[in-house]
Amino acid sequence: HDGAVPDAQRLAGPVGASLQRLLPVLVSLPHCPAVAWRIQLVASAVLLALKPEVIAVPEIERLLTRLPPPEVALDLSSEAEGPQWPATAAQLLGQLVLACDGSAAIGNDLDQSCSQLKFG
């Protein structure tokens, strides 16, 4: 054991709290459609880093398989955009917010690492 702190634990402290406050602001800012779904993906990635166990939720797993690889999603110069990617990104973010709120079918034993998130 090298004494390294796992990423999820590192994000549970002050950094995680700051990210939790930043995500709703970031997602709610006006963005052009080509950028909005990418912002939702970034927010989803942060939530997955905070709560990696929610990836086991079947709906979340299904939505993740319908998204492009990161290098495609983050390439703003690319004209490639799957017609389902914006809707899938929004659905994924919604499912992750529910999971972090303890409302998903993964049980109510979720700790408070995502409980401060309030979107909308």
Short mmCIF file of N, CA and C in Angstrom, two decimals:
data_model
loop_
_atom_site.label_atom_id
_atom_site.label_comp_id
_atom_site.label_asym_id
_atom_site.label_seq_id
_atom_site.Cartn_x
_atom_site.Cartn_y
_atom_site.Cartn_z
N HIS A 1 0.85 -1.19 0.00
CA HIS A 1 0.00 0.00 0.00
C HIS A 1 0.88 1.23 0.00
N ASP A 2 0.68 2.10 -0.98
CA ASP A 2 1.56 3.26 -1.13
C ASP A 2 1.05 4.50 -0.41
N GLY A 3 -0.05 4.41 0.30
CA GLY A 3 -0.57 5.54 1.06
C GLY A 3 -1.36 6.52 0.22
N ALA A 4 -1.56 6.22 -1.06
CA ALA A 4 -2.31 7.13 -1.93
C ALA A 4 -3.79 7.10 -1.54
N VAL A 5 -4.41 8.26 -1.64
CA VAL A 5 -5.83 8.37 -1.33
C VAL A 5 -6.61 8.10 -2.62
N PRO A 6 -7.57 7.16 -2.58
CA PRO A 6 -8.37 6.90 -3.78
C PRO A 6 -9.07 8.18 -4.24
N ASP A 7 -9.25 8.30 -5.56
CA ASP A 7 -9.84 9.50 -6.14
C ASP A 7 -11.19 9.84 -5.54
N ALA A 8 -12.05 8.84 -5.33
CA ALA A 8 -13.39 9.10 -4.78
C ALA A 8 -13.29 9.71 -3.39
N GLN A 9 -12.36 9.24 -2.57
CA GLN A 9 -12.19 9.80 -1.23
C GLN A 9 -11.65 11.22 -1.30
N ARG A 10 -10.74 11.46 -2.21
CA ARG A 10 -10.18 12.80 -2.37
C ARG A 10 -11.27 13.78 -2.77
N LEU A 11 -12.21 13.36 -3.61
CA LEU A 11 -13.29 14.22 -4.06
C LEU A 11 -14.38 14.40 -3.00
N ALA A 12 -14.37 13.59 -1.97
CA ALA A 12 -15.41 13.69 -0.95
C ALA A 12 -15.18 14.86 -0.01
N GLY A 13 -14.00 15.42 0.00
CA GLY A 13 -13.67 16.53 0.90
C GLY A 13 -14.02 17.88 0.32
N PRO A 14 -13.19 18.87 0.60
CA PRO A 14 -13.45 20.24 0.13
C PRO A 14 -13.55 20.36 -1.39
N VAL A 15 -12.75 19.58 -2.11
CA VAL A 15 -12.81 19.64 -3.57
C VAL A 15 -14.18 19.18 -4.04
N GLY A 16 -14.66 18.09 -3.47
CA GLY A 16 -15.99 17.58 -3.85
C GLY A 16 -17.08 18.57 -3.51
N ALA A 17 -16.98 19.21 -2.36
CA ALA A 17 -17.99 20.20 -1.96
C ALA A 17 -17.99 21.37 -2.94
N SER A 18 -16.82 21.80 -3.36
CA SER A 18 -16.75 22.90 -4.34
C SER A 18 -17.35 22.48 -5.68
N LEU A 19 -17.04 21.27 -6.10
CA LEU A 19 -17.61 20.77 -7.35
C LEU A 19 -19.12 20.68 -7.28
N GLN A 20 -19.63 20.27 -6.14
CA GLN A 20 -21.08 20.15 -5.96
C GLN A 20 -21.77 21.50 -6.11
N ARG A 21 -21.13 22.55 -5.64
CA ARG A 21 -21.71 23.89 -5.77
C ARG A 21 -21.56 24.43 -7.19
N LEU A 22 -20.50 24.02 -7.87
CA LEU A 22 -20.23 24.52 -9.21
C LEU A 22 -21.10 23.86 -10.29
N LEU A 23 -21.38 22.59 -10.15
CA LEU A 23 -22.09 21.86 -11.21
C LEU A 23 -23.44 22.47 -11.58
N PRO A 24 -24.32 22.78 -10.63
CA PRO A 24 -25.61 23.36 -11.04
C PRO A 24 -25.45 24.68 -11.79
N VAL A 25 -24.47 25.47 -11.39
CA VAL A 25 -24.22 26.75 -12.07
C VAL A 25 -23.74 26.48 -13.50
N LEU A 26 -22.78 25.60 -13.63
CA LEU A 26 -22.22 25.29 -14.94
C LEU A 26 -23.28 24.77 -15.90
N VAL A 27 -24.12 23.88 -15.42
CA VAL A 27 -25.14 23.27 -16.28
C VAL A 27 -26.25 24.26 -16.63
N SER A 28 -26.56 25.18 -15.74
CA SER A 28 -27.67 26.10 -15.98
C SER A 28 -27.30 27.32 -16.82
N LEU A 29 -26.03 27.57 -17.04
CA LEU A 29 -25.63 28.70 -17.88
C LEU A 29 -26.08 28.46 -19.32
N PRO A 30 -26.39 29.54 -20.03
CA PRO A 30 -26.81 29.36 -21.43
C PRO A 30 -25.62 28.96 -22.31
N HIS A 31 -25.80 27.90 -23.05
CA HIS A 31 -24.78 27.41 -23.97
C HIS A 31 -25.45 27.10 -25.30
N CYS A 32 -24.71 27.20 -26.38
CA CYS A 32 -25.27 26.77 -27.66
C CYS A 32 -25.47 25.25 -27.59
N PRO A 33 -26.41 24.71 -28.36
CA PRO A 33 -26.72 23.28 -28.27
C PRO A 33 -25.51 22.36 -28.43
N ALA A 34 -24.59 22.74 -29.32
CA ALA A 34 -23.42 21.89 -29.54
C ALA A 34 -22.51 21.81 -28.33
N VAL A 35 -22.59 22.80 -27.45
CA VAL A 35 -21.77 22.81 -26.24
C VAL A 35 -22.56 22.32 -25.03
N ALA A 36 -23.85 22.57 -25.00
CA ALA A 36 -24.68 22.24 -23.83
C ALA A 36 -24.59 20.77 -23.46
N TRP A 37 -24.73 19.89 -24.44
CA TRP A 37 -24.70 18.47 -24.11
C TRP A 37 -23.30 18.04 -23.65
N ARG A 38 -22.28 18.72 -24.13
CA ARG A 38 -20.92 18.41 -23.69
C ARG A 38 -20.70 18.85 -22.23
N ILE A 39 -21.28 19.99 -21.88
CA ILE A 39 -21.23 20.45 -20.48
C ILE A 39 -21.95 19.44 -19.58
N GLN A 40 -23.07 18.92 -20.06
CA GLN A 40 -23.79 17.90 -19.29
C GLN A 40 -22.94 16.65 -19.11
N LEU A 41 -22.17 16.31 -20.13
CA LEU A 41 -21.27 15.14 -20.00
C LEU A 41 -20.18 15.39 -18.97
N VAL A 42 -19.64 16.60 -18.96
CA VAL A 42 -18.61 16.94 -17.97
C VAL A 42 -19.21 16.84 -16.56
N ALA A 43 -20.40 17.39 -16.38
CA ALA A 43 -21.07 17.31 -15.07
C ALA A 43 -21.32 15.85 -14.70
N SER A 44 -21.72 15.04 -15.66
CA SER A 44 -21.95 13.61 -15.40
C SER A 44 -20.65 12.92 -15.01
N ALA A 45 -19.56 13.27 -15.66
CA ALA A 45 -18.27 12.67 -15.33
C ALA A 45 -17.87 13.00 -13.90
N VAL A 46 -18.13 14.24 -13.48
CA VAL A 46 -17.83 14.63 -12.10
C VAL A 46 -18.68 13.82 -11.12
N LEU A 47 -19.97 13.69 -11.41
CA LEU A 47 -20.84 12.91 -10.53
C LEU A 47 -20.40 11.45 -10.46
N LEU A 48 -19.98 10.90 -11.58
CA LEU A 48 -19.48 9.52 -11.58
C LEU A 48 -18.19 9.40 -10.77
N ALA A 49 -17.36 10.43 -10.79
CA ALA A 49 -16.15 10.41 -9.98
C ALA A 49 -16.48 10.50 -8.50
N LEU A 50 -17.53 11.27 -8.17
CA LEU A 50 -17.95 11.39 -6.77
C LEU A 50 -18.62 10.13 -6.26
N LYS A 51 -19.36 9.46 -7.11
CA LYS A 51 -20.13 8.28 -6.73
C LYS A 51 -19.94 7.17 -7.75
N PRO A 52 -18.76 6.58 -7.85
CA PRO A 52 -18.52 5.59 -8.90
C PRO A 52 -19.42 4.35 -8.82
N GLU A 53 -19.98 4.07 -7.67
CA GLU A 53 -20.83 2.88 -7.56
C GLU A 53 -22.13 3.00 -8.33
N VAL A 54 -22.55 4.21 -8.69
CA VAL A 54 -23.81 4.36 -9.42
C VAL A 54 -23.71 3.88 -10.87
N ILE A 55 -22.49 3.62 -11.33
CA ILE A 55 -22.34 3.09 -12.68
C ILE A 55 -23.01 1.72 -12.81
N ALA A 56 -23.24 1.05 -11.67
CA ALA A 56 -23.88 -0.26 -11.69
C ALA A 56 -25.39 -0.18 -11.89
N VAL A 57 -25.97 1.01 -11.82
CA VAL A 57 -27.40 1.17 -12.07
C VAL A 57 -27.63 0.87 -13.55
N PRO A 58 -28.50 -0.09 -13.87
CA PRO A 58 -28.67 -0.50 -15.27
C PRO A 58 -28.98 0.65 -16.24
N GLU A 59 -29.83 1.57 -15.86
CA GLU A 59 -30.16 2.68 -16.76
C GLU A 59 -28.95 3.57 -17.02
N ILE A 60 -28.16 3.81 -16.00
CA ILE A 60 -26.96 4.63 -16.17
C ILE A 60 -25.96 3.90 -17.07
N GLU A 61 -25.79 2.63 -16.84
CA GLU A 61 -24.89 1.83 -17.68
C GLU A 61 -25.35 1.84 -19.14
N ARG A 62 -26.66 1.72 -19.36
CA ARG A 62 -27.21 1.73 -20.72
C ARG A 62 -26.95 3.07 -21.40
N LEU A 63 -27.19 4.16 -20.68
CA LEU A 63 -26.98 5.49 -21.25
C LEU A 63 -25.51 5.73 -21.59
N LEU A 64 -24.63 5.26 -20.74
CA LEU A 64 -23.19 5.44 -21.00
C LEU A 64 -22.76 4.77 -22.30
N THR A 65 -23.38 3.64 -22.63
CA THR A 65 -23.01 2.94 -23.86
C THR A 65 -23.50 3.66 -25.11
N ARG A 66 -24.42 4.60 -24.96
CA ARG A 66 -24.99 5.31 -26.10
C ARG A 66 -24.28 6.64 -26.39
N LEU A 67 -23.24 6.93 -25.63
CA LEU A 67 -22.52 8.20 -25.80
C LEU A 67 -21.21 7.98 -26.56
N PRO A 68 -20.70 9.04 -27.17
CA PRO A 68 -19.43 8.91 -27.91
C PRO A 68 -18.26 8.80 -26.95
N PRO A 69 -17.12 8.34 -27.45
CA PRO A 69 -15.91 8.32 -26.62
C PRO A 69 -15.51 9.75 -26.26
N PRO A 70 -14.81 9.94 -25.14
CA PRO A 70 -14.44 11.29 -24.69
C PRO A 70 -13.74 12.13 -25.73
N GLU A 71 -12.83 11.54 -26.50
CA GLU A 71 -12.09 12.34 -27.49
C GLU A 71 -13.02 12.90 -28.57
N VAL A 72 -14.09 12.22 -28.87
CA VAL A 72 -15.07 12.73 -29.84
C VAL A 72 -15.97 13.77 -29.18
N ALA A 73 -16.43 13.46 -27.97
CA ALA A 73 -17.35 14.36 -27.28
C ALA A 73 -16.72 15.72 -26.99
N LEU A 74 -15.44 15.73 -26.70
CA LEU A 74 -14.78 16.98 -26.33
C LEU A 74 -14.14 17.71 -27.50
N ASP A 75 -14.24 17.17 -28.69
CA ASP A 75 -13.66 17.80 -29.88
C ASP A 75 -14.69 18.75 -30.50
N LEU A 76 -14.61 20.02 -30.12
CA LEU A 76 -15.56 21.01 -30.62
C LEU A 76 -15.35 21.31 -32.10
N SER A 77 -14.18 20.98 -32.63
CA SER A 77 -13.94 21.23 -34.05
C SER A 77 -14.57 20.16 -34.92
N SER A 78 -14.96 19.07 -34.30
CA SER A 78 -15.56 17.98 -35.05
C SER A 78 -17.00 18.31 -35.41
N GLU A 79 -17.36 18.02 -36.62
CA GLU A 79 -18.74 18.21 -37.06
C GLU A 79 -19.59 16.99 -36.72
N ALA A 80 -18.92 15.93 -36.31
CA ALA A 80 -19.65 14.71 -36.00
C ALA A 80 -20.45 14.89 -34.72
N GLU A 81 -21.73 14.64 -34.82
CA GLU A 81 -22.58 14.67 -33.63
C GLU A 81 -23.71 13.69 -33.86
N GLY A 82 -23.72 12.66 -33.04
CA GLY A 82 -24.81 11.69 -33.16
C GLY A 82 -26.13 12.35 -32.79
N PRO A 83 -27.18 12.04 -33.49
CA PRO A 83 -28.46 12.70 -33.23
C PRO A 83 -29.00 12.41 -31.83
N GLN A 84 -28.60 11.32 -31.24
CA GLN A 84 -29.11 10.97 -29.91
C GLN A 84 -28.22 11.49 -28.78
N TRP A 85 -27.03 11.99 -29.07
CA TRP A 85 -26.09 12.37 -28.01
C TRP A 85 -26.62 13.46 -27.09
N PRO A 86 -27.21 14.56 -27.58
CA PRO A 86 -27.71 15.58 -26.65
C PRO A 86 -28.79 15.04 -25.70
N ALA A 87 -29.73 14.29 -26.23
CA ALA A 87 -30.80 13.73 -25.39
C ALA A 87 -30.23 12.71 -24.40
N THR A 88 -29.30 11.90 -24.86
CA THR A 88 -28.69 10.89 -23.98
C THR A 88 -27.89 11.55 -22.86
N ALA A 89 -27.16 12.62 -23.18
CA ALA A 89 -26.39 13.34 -22.16
C ALA A 89 -27.31 13.92 -21.10
N ALA A 90 -28.44 14.48 -21.53
CA ALA A 90 -29.40 15.05 -20.58
C ALA A 90 -30.03 13.95 -19.71
N GLN A 91 -30.37 12.83 -20.32
CA GLN A 91 -30.94 11.71 -19.56
C GLN A 91 -29.93 11.17 -18.56
N LEU A 92 -28.67 11.04 -18.97
CA LEU A 92 -27.63 10.54 -18.07
C LEU A 92 -27.47 11.46 -16.87
N LEU A 93 -27.39 12.75 -17.12
CA LEU A 93 -27.24 13.70 -16.01
C LEU A 93 -28.44 13.59 -15.06
N GLY A 94 -29.63 13.50 -15.61
CA GLY A 94 -30.81 13.34 -14.77
C GLY A 94 -30.77 12.09 -13.92
N GLN A 95 -30.38 10.98 -14.51
CA GLN A 95 -30.27 9.72 -13.77
C GLN A 95 -29.21 9.81 -12.67
N LEU A 96 -28.10 10.47 -12.97
CA LEU A 96 -27.04 10.61 -11.98
C LEU A 96 -27.46 11.51 -10.82
N VAL A 97 -28.18 12.58 -11.12
CA VAL A 97 -28.67 13.45 -10.05
C VAL A 97 -29.63 12.67 -9.16
N LEU A 98 -30.51 11.87 -9.77
CA LEU A 98 -31.43 11.05 -8.97
C LEU A 98 -30.66 10.05 -8.11
N ALA A 99 -29.64 9.42 -8.71
CA ALA A 99 -28.86 8.44 -7.96
C ALA A 99 -28.13 9.10 -6.80
N CYS A 100 -27.59 10.28 -7.03
CA CYS A 100 -26.87 10.99 -5.98
C CYS A 100 -27.81 11.54 -4.92
N ASP A 101 -29.07 11.68 -5.27
CA ASP A 101 -30.08 12.16 -4.33
C ASP A 101 -30.65 10.99 -3.52
N GLY A 102 -30.24 9.77 -3.85
CA GLY A 102 -30.74 8.60 -3.14
C GLY A 102 -32.06 8.10 -3.66
N SER A 103 -32.54 8.66 -4.78
CA SER A 103 -33.85 8.27 -5.31
C SER A 103 -33.77 7.12 -6.30
N ALA A 104 -32.58 6.74 -6.69
CA ALA A 104 -32.46 5.67 -7.67
C ALA A 104 -32.62 4.31 -7.01
N ALA A 105 -32.72 3.31 -7.84
CA ALA A 105 -32.95 1.96 -7.36
C ALA A 105 -31.69 1.31 -6.81
N ILE A 106 -30.71 2.08 -6.39
CA ILE A 106 -29.50 1.48 -5.84
C ILE A 106 -29.56 1.46 -4.32
N GLY A 107 -30.68 1.83 -3.75
CA GLY A 107 -30.83 1.78 -2.31
C GLY A 107 -30.69 3.15 -1.70
N ASN A 108 -30.99 3.25 -0.43
CA ASN A 108 -30.94 4.53 0.27
C ASN A 108 -29.71 4.65 1.15
N ASP A 109 -28.69 3.83 0.91
CA ASP A 109 -27.49 3.89 1.73
C ASP A 109 -26.44 4.82 1.14
N LEU A 110 -26.82 5.64 0.16
CA LEU A 110 -25.86 6.59 -0.39
C LEU A 110 -25.48 7.60 0.67
N ASP A 111 -24.19 7.89 0.76
CA ASP A 111 -23.78 8.91 1.71
C ASP A 111 -24.07 10.29 1.15
N GLN A 112 -23.62 11.32 1.80
CA GLN A 112 -24.00 12.67 1.43
C GLN A 112 -23.06 13.31 0.42
N SER A 113 -22.24 12.56 -0.26
CA SER A 113 -21.29 13.18 -1.17
C SER A 113 -21.96 13.90 -2.33
N CYS A 114 -23.19 13.53 -2.65
CA CYS A 114 -23.91 14.23 -3.72
C CYS A 114 -25.19 14.87 -3.22
N SER A 115 -25.48 14.81 -1.94
CA SER A 115 -26.78 15.25 -1.45
C SER A 115 -26.98 16.76 -1.55
N GLN A 116 -25.95 17.52 -1.73
CA GLN A 116 -26.08 18.97 -1.81
C GLN A 116 -26.44 19.45 -3.21
N LEU A 117 -26.45 18.54 -4.19
CA LEU A 117 -26.74 18.96 -5.55
C LEU A 117 -28.21 19.30 -5.72
N LYS A 118 -28.47 20.45 -6.24
CA LYS A 118 -29.83 20.90 -6.54
C LYS A 118 -29.80 21.53 -7.92
N PHE A 119 -30.38 20.87 -8.88
CA PHE A 119 -30.44 21.40 -10.24
C PHE A 119 -31.82 21.97 -10.47
N GLY A 120 -31.87 23.11 -11.13
CA GLY A 120 -33.16 23.67 -11.51
C GLY A 120 -33.61 24.79 -10.63
#
